[in-house]
Coordinates of C-alpha atoms in Angstrom, one line a residue:
Chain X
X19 CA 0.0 0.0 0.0
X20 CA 1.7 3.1 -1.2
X21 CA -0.3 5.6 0.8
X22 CA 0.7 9.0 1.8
X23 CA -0.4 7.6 5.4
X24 CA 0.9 4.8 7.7
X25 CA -0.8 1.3 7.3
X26 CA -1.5 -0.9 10.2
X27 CA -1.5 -4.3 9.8
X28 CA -3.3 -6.7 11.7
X29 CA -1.8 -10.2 11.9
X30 CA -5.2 -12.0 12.8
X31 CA -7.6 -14.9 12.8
X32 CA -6.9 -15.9 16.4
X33 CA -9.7 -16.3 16.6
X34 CA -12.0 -14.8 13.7
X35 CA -14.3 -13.0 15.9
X36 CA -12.0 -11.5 17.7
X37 CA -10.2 -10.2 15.0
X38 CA -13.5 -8.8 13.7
X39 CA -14.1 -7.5 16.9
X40 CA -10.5 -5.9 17.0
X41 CA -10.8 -4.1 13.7
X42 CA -14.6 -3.0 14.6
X43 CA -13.2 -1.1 17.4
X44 CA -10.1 0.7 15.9
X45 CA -13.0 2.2 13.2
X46 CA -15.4 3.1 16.0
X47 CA -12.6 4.7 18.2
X48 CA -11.1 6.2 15.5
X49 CA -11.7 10.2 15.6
X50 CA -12.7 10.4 12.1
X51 CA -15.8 11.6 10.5
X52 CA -15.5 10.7 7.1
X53 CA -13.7 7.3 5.7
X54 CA -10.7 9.4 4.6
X55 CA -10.2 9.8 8.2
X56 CA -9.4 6.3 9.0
X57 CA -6.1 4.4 9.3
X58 CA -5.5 2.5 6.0
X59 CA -5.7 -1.4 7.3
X60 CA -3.7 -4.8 5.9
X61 CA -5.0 -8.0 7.4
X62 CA -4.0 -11.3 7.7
X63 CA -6.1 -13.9 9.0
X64 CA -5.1 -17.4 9.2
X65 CA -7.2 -19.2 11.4
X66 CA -5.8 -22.5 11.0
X67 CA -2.2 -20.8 12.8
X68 CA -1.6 -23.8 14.9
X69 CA -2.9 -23.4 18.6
X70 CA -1.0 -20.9 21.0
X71 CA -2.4 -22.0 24.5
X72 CA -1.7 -25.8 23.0
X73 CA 2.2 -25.0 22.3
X74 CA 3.0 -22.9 25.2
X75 CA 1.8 -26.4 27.3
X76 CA 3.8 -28.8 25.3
X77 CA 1.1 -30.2 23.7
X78 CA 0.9 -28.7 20.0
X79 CA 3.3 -27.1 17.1
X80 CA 4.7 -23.8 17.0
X81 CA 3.0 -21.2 15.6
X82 CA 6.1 -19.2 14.9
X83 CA 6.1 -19.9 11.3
X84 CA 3.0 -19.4 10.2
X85 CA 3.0 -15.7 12.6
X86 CA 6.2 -14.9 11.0
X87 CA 5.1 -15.4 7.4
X88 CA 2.0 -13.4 8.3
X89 CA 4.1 -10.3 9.5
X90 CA 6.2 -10.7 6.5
X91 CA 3.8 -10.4 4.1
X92 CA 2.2 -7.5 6.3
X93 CA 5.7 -5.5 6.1
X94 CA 6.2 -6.2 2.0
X95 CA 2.5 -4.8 1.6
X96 CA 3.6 -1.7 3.2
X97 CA 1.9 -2.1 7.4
X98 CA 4.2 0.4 9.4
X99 CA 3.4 -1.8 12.5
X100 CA 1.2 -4.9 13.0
X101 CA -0.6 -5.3 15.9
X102 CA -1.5 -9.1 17.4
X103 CA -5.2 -8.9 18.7
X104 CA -4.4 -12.4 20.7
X105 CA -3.0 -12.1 23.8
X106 CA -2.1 -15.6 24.2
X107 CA 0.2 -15.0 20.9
X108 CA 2.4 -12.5 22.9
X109 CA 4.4 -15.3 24.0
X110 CA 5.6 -15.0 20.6
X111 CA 5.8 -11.1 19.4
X112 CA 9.1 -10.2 20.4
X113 CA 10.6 -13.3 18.1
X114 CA 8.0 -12.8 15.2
X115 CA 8.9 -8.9 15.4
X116 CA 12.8 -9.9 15.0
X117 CA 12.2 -12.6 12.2
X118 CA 10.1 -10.1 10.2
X119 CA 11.4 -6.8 10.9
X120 CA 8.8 -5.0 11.7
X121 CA 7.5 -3.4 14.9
X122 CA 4.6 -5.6 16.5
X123 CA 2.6 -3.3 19.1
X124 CA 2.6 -4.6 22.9
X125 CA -1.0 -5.3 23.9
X126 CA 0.1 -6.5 27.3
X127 CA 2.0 -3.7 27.8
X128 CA -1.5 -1.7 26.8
X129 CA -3.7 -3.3 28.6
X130 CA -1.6 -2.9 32.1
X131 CA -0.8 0.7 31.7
X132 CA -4.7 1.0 30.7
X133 CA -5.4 -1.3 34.1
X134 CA -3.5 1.5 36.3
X135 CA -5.4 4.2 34.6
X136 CA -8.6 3.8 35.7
X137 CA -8.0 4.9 39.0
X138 CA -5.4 6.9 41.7
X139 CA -3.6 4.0 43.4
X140 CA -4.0 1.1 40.8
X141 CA -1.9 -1.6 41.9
X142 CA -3.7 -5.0 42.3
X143 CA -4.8 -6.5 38.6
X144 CA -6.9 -9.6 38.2
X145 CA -6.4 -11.2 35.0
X146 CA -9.1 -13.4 32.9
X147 CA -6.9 -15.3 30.3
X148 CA -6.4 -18.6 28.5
X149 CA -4.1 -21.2 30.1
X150 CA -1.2 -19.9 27.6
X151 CA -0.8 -16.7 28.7
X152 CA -1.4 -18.1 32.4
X153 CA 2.0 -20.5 31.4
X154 CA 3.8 -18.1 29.8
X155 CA 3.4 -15.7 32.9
X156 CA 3.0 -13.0 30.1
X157 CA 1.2 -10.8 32.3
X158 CA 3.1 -11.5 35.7
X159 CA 6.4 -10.5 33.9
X160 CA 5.1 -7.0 32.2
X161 CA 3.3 -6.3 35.5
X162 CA 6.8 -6.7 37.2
X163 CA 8.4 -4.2 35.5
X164 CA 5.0 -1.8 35.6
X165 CA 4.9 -2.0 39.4
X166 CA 1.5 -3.7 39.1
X167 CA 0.7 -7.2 40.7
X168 CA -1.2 -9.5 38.5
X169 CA -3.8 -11.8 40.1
X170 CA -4.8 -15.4 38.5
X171 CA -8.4 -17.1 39.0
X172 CA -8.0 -20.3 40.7
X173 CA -7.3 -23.4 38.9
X174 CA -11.0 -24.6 39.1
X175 CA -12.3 -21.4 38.1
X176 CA -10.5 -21.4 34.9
X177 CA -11.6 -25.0 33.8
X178 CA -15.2 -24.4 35.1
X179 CA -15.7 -21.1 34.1
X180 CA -12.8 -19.3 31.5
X181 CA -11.6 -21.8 29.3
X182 CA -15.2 -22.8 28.6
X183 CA -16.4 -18.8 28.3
X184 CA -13.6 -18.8 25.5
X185 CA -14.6 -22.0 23.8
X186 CA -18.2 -20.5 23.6
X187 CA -16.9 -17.6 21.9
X188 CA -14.9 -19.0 19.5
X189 CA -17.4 -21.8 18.7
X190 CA -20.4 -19.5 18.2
X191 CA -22.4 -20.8 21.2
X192 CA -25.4 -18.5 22.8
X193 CA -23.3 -15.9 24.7
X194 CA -25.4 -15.9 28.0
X195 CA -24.2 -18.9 29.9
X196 CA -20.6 -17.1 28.8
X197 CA -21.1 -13.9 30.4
X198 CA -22.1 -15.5 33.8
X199 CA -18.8 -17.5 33.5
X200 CA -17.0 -14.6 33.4
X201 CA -19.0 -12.8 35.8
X202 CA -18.0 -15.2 38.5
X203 CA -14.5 -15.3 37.8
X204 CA -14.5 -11.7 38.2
X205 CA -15.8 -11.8 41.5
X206 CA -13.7 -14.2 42.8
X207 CA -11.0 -11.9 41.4
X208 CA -12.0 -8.8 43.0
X209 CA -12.8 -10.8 46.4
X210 CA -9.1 -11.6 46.5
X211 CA -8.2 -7.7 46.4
X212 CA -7.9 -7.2 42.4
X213 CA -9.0 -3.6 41.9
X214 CA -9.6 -3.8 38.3
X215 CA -9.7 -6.9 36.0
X216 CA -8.3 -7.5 32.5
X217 CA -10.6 -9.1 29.7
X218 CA -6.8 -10.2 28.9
X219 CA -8.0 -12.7 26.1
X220 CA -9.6 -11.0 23.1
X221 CA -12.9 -12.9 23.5
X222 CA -13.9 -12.0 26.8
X223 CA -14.5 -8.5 25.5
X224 CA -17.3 -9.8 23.8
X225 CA -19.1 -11.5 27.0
X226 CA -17.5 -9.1 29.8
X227 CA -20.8 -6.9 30.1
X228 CA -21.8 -8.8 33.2
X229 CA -18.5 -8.7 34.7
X230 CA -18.1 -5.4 34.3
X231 CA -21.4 -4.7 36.5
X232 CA -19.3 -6.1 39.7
X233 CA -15.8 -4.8 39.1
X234 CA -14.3 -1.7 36.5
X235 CA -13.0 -4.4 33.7
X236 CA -10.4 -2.7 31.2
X237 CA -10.3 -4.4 27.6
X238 CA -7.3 -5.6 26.2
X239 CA -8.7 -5.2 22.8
X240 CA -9.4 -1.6 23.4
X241 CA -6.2 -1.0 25.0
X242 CA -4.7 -2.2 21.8
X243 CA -6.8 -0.6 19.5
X244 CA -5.8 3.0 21.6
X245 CA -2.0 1.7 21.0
X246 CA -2.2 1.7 17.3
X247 CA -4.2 4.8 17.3
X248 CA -2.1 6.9 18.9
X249 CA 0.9 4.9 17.3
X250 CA -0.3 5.6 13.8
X251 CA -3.4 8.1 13.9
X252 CA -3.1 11.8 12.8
X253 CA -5.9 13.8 11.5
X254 CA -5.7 13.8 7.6
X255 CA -4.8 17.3 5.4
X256 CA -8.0 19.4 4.6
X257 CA -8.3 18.8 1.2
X258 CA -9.2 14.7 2.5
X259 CA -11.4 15.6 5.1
X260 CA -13.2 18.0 2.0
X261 CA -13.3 15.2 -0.7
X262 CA -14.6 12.5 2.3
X263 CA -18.1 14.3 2.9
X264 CA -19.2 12.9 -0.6
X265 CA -21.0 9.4 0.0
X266 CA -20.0 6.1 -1.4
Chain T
X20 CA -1.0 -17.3 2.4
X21 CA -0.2 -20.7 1.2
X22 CA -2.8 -22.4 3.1
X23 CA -4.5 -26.1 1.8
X24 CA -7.8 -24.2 2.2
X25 CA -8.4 -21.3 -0.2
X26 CA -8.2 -17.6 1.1
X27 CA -11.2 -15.0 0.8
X28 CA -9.7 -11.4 -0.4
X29 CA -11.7 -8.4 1.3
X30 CA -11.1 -5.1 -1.3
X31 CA -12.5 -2.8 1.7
X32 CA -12.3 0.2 3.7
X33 CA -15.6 1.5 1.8
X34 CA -16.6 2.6 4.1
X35 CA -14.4 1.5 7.3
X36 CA -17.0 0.5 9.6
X37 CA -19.1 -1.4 6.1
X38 CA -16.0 -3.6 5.7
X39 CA -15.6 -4.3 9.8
X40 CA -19.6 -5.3 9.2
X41 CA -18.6 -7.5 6.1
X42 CA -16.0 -9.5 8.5
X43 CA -17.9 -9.8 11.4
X44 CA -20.9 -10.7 9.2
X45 CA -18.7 -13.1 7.5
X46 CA -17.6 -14.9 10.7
X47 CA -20.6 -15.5 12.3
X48 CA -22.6 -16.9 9.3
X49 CA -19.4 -19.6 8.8
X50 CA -20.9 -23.0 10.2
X51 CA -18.0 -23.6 12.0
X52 CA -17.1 -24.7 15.8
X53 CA -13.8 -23.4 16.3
X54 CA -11.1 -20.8 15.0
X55 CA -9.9 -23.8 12.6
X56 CA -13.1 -24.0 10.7
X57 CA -13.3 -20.4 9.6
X58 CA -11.8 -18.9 6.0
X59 CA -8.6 -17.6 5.9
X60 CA -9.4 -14.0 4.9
X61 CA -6.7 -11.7 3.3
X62 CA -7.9 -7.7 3.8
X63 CA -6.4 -4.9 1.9
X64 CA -8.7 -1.7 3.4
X65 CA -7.5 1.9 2.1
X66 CA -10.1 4.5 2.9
X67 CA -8.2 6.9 1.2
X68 CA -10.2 5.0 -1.9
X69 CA -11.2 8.0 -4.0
X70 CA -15.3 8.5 -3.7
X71 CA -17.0 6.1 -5.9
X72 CA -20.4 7.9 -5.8
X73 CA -18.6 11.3 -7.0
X74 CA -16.5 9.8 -9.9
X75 CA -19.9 8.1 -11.0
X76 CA -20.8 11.5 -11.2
X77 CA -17.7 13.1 -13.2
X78 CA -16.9 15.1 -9.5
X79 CA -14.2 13.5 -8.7
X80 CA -10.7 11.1 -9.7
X81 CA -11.8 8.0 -10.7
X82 CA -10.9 5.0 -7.8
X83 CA -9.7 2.4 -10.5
X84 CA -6.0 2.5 -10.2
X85 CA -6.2 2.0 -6.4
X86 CA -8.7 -0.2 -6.8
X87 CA -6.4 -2.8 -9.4
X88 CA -3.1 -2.0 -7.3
X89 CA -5.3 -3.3 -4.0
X90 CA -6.9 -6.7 -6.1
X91 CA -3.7 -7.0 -7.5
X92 CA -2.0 -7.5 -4.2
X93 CA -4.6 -9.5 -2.7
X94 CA -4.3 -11.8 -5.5
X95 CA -0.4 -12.1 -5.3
X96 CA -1.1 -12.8 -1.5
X97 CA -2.9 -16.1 -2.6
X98 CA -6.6 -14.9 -2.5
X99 CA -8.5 -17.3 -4.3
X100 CA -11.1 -14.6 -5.0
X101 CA -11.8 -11.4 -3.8
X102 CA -15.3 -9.3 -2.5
X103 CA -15.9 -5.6 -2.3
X104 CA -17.6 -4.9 0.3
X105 CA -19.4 -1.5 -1.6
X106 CA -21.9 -1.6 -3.8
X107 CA -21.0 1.7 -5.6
X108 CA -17.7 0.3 -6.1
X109 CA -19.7 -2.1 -8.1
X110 CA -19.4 0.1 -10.9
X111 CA -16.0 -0.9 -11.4
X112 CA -15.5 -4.1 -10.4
X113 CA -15.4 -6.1 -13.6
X114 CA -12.8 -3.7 -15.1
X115 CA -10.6 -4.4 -11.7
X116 CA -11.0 -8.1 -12.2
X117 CA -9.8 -7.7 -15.8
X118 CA -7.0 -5.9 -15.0
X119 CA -6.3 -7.8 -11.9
X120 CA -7.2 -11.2 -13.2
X121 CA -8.4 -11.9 -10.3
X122 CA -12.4 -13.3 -9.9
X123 CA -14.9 -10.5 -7.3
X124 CA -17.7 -12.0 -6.6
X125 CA -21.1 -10.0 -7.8
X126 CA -22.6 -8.4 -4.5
X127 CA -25.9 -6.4 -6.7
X128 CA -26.6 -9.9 -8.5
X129 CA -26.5 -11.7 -5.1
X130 CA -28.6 -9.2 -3.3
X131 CA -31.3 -9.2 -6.1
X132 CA -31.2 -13.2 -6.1
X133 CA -31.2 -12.6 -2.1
X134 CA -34.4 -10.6 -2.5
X135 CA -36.3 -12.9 -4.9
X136 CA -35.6 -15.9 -2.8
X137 CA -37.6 -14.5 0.0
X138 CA -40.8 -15.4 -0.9
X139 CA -42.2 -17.1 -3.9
X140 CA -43.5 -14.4 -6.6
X141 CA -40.8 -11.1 -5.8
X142 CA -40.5 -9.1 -9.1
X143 CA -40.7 -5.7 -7.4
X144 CA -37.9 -4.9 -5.2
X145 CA -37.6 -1.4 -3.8
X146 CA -33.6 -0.4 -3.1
X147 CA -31.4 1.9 -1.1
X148 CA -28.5 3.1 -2.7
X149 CA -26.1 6.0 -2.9
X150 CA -26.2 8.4 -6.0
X151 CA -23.4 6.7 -7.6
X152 CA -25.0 3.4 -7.6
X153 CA -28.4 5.0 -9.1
X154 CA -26.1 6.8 -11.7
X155 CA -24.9 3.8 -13.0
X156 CA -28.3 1.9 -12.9
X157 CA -26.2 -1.2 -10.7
X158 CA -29.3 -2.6 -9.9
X159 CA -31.9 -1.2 -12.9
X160 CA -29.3 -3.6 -15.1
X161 CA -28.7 -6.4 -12.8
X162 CA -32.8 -7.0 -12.3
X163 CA -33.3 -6.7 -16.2
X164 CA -31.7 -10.1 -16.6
X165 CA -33.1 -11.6 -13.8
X166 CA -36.5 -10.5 -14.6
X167 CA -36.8 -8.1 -11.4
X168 CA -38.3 -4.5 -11.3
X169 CA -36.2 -2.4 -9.8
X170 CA -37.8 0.6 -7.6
X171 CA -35.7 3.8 -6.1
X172 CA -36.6 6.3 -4.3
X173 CA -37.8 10.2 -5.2
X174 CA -34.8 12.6 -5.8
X175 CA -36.2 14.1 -2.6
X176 CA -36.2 10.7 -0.2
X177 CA -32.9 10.4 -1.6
X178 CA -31.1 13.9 -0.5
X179 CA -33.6 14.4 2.3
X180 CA -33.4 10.4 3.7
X181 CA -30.7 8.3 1.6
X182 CA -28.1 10.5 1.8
X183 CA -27.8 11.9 5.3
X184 CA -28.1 8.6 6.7
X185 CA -25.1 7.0 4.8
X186 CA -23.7 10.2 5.8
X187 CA -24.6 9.6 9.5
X188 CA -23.0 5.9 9.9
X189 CA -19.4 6.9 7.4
X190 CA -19.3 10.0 10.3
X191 CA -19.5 7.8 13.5
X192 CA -22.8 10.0 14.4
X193 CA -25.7 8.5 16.4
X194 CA -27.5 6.0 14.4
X195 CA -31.0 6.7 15.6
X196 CA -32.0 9.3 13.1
X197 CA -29.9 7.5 10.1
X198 CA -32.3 4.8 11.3
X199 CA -35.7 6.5 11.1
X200 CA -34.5 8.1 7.9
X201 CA -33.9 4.6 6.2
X202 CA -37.3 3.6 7.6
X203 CA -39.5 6.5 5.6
X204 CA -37.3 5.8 2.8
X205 CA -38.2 1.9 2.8
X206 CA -41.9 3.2 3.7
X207 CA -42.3 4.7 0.4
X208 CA -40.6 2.5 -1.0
X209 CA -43.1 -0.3 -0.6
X210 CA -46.0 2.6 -1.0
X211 CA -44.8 2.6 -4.1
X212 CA -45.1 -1.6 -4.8
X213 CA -42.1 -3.0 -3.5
X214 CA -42.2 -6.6 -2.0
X215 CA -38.6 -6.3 -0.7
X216 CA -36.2 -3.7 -0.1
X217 CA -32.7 -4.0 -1.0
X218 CA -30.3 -2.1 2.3
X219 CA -27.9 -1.7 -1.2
X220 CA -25.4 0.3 0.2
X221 CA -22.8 -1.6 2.8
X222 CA -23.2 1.7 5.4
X223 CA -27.4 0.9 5.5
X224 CA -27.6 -2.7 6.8
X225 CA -26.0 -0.7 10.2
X226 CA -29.3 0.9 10.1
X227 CA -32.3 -0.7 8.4
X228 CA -33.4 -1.9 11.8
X229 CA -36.8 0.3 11.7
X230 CA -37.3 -0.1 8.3
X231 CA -36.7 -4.4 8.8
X232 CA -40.6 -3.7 10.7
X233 CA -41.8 -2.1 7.8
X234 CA -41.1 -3.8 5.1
X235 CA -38.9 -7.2 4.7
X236 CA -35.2 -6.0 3.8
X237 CA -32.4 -7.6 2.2
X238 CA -29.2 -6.7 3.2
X239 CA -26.5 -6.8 0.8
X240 CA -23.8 -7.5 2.9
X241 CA -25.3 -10.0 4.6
X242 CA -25.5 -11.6 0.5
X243 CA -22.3 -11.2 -0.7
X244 CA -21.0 -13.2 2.4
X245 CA -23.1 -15.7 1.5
X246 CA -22.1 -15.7 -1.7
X247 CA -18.5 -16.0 -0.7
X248 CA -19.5 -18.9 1.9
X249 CA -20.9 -20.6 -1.2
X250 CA -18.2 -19.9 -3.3
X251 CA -15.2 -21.1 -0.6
X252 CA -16.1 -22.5 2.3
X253 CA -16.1 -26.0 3.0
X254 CA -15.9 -28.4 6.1
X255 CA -12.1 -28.6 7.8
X256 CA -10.6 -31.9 8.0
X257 CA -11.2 -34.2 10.8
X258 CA -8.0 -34.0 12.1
X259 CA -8.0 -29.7 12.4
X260 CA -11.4 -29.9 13.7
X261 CA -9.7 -31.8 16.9
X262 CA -6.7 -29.7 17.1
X263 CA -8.8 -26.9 16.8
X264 CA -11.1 -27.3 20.2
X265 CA -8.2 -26.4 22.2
X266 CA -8.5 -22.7 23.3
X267 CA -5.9 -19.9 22.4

């Protein structure tokens, strides 16, 4: 893409609807009022890139390959960055962003610094994720270095309630039963002290609404899309913003 | 994307939030279980597109070359084919796919066979479209060979109704007037005779909600993803089916 403005691209399909969810978002949070006003996008969805939770537990392939042939064909198309909506593929950004050259945005990163924002004091984060990012302590370690400490559901309550919430989303399954599951595992989070809790697995964004009825709940998906906005964003010259208030 | 299944190519960001629609749309109507089952989807979105309705019109540069250069890329990506997720866009589409050699799949001849599938005996459907698809006659031409009448609306429904409402949803404003615009619009429509109205612009099926209780509506997105389910999808193996009800 040969634009005059900085493509993102968005190395996706994990899964689908969270990807759609992802790029739904960035349009909606973008402060444009005319489609000129958007970020040009690149995407890449391959949902058959081999399992993260599975290979971070021993039990699957790598999806290395296919995530670094995905941000390579992102750079060569012209993506300035690429962002990951996965949270659970984190475990592997920092090696797909060196095999590819090309930055790859820290979501995180985002979604911690978005955690302390809410609120004066901020220091006590519960975290709703798959068992991936649970075994690759990706939250644990970023909150180290933020200052923040980063609080797990029990054992049972992810097999009871997240793991299944997840599967629901990704398998199309009526949402209801979903956002109770989550619900609960909030609570027990904010019983233990967590102030705030991280939908810190791009599905649970689409079922948090109940959750976030007991405890403030900060998306990771938003705190991502907010990233490559204010990585990428700028308002677009005059003579755009003009030529975008005719309809197509 | 060398992938054994076949990759859909989305030619979007007309508008931004239309294409997000298409995905999303896309995703949920796939009969599949888990991230494995979906398409692998390719996107090339540039909303820096130049206006399709105002080149229809001899305002404006015509969109063609970006068009090509984005089918063109999606192609050399490994899209199989390729949808454009804008019916004005429409106008062009069978010089891109000459140029590109690259097969788009017909979203005005889906929506119209979308229509006249809805109940035995449609030959008059009403639809809402920008200026650049009535310039053009999309859907006048399209319904000629398929036998189908083809209403629009009064020069006044269309600047007073049409118009500000695609307006509303490529602007991010509130969607409750856009909506109650699209419904007189529909209302007259079927005053006027039609069975069915076509939402034939990708920005209306945001908004036809109040016009759905009016008269029945067809949404065009919702038939070119059915058209490209048609067209691509097809069961996953056995073997990724299992792999893919793990969660990630």
């Amino acid at each position: 893409m040969r634009r005059s403005r900085p493509a993102l691209g968005i190395l996706g399909g994990m899964g689908p609807l969270a990807t759609a969810d992802f790029y739904r978002r960035l349009v909606t949070r973008t402060p444009a009022d005319c489609d000129q006003g958007h970020l040009p996008v690149l995407m890449w969805a391959d949902p058959a890139v081999p399992d993260r939770s599975a290979a971070l537990l021993g039990r699957g392939p790598s999806p290395v390959p296919a995530l670094v042939e995905g941000a390579r064909w992102l750079k060569r198309a012209g993506a300035r960055c690429v962002v990951v909506p996965c949270n659970t593929a984190h475990a592997y950004v920092e090696q797909v962003s060196k095999a590819a050259g090309v930055e790859v945005l820290d979501m995180i990163r985002a979604a911690l610094r978005a955690a302390a924002d809410t609120a004066p004091g901020v220091h006590r984060v519960g975290v709703l994720a798959t068992p991936g990012t649970r075994a690759a302590a990706l939250y644990e370690r970023a909150g180290a270095r933020l200052g923040i400490d980063v609080l797990q559901v029990s054992a049972r309550l992810q097999s009871s309630c997240v793991d299944p919430a997840i599967r629901a989303v990704k398998g199309g399954a009526d949402p209801a039963v979903a956002q109770q599951r989550i619900a609960t595992a909030a609570a027990a989070l904010k019983e233990h002290g967590a102030q705030v809790v991280i939908a810190a697995c791009t599905e649970i964004p689409l079922i948090s609404g109940a959750a976030a009825r007991i405890v403030p709940v900060v998306d990771s998906t938003d705190a991502l899309v907010d990233a490559a906005l204010s990585r990428l964003w700028q308002p677009p010259p005059a003579r755009e913003v003009r030529t975008g208030r005719r309809i197509a």
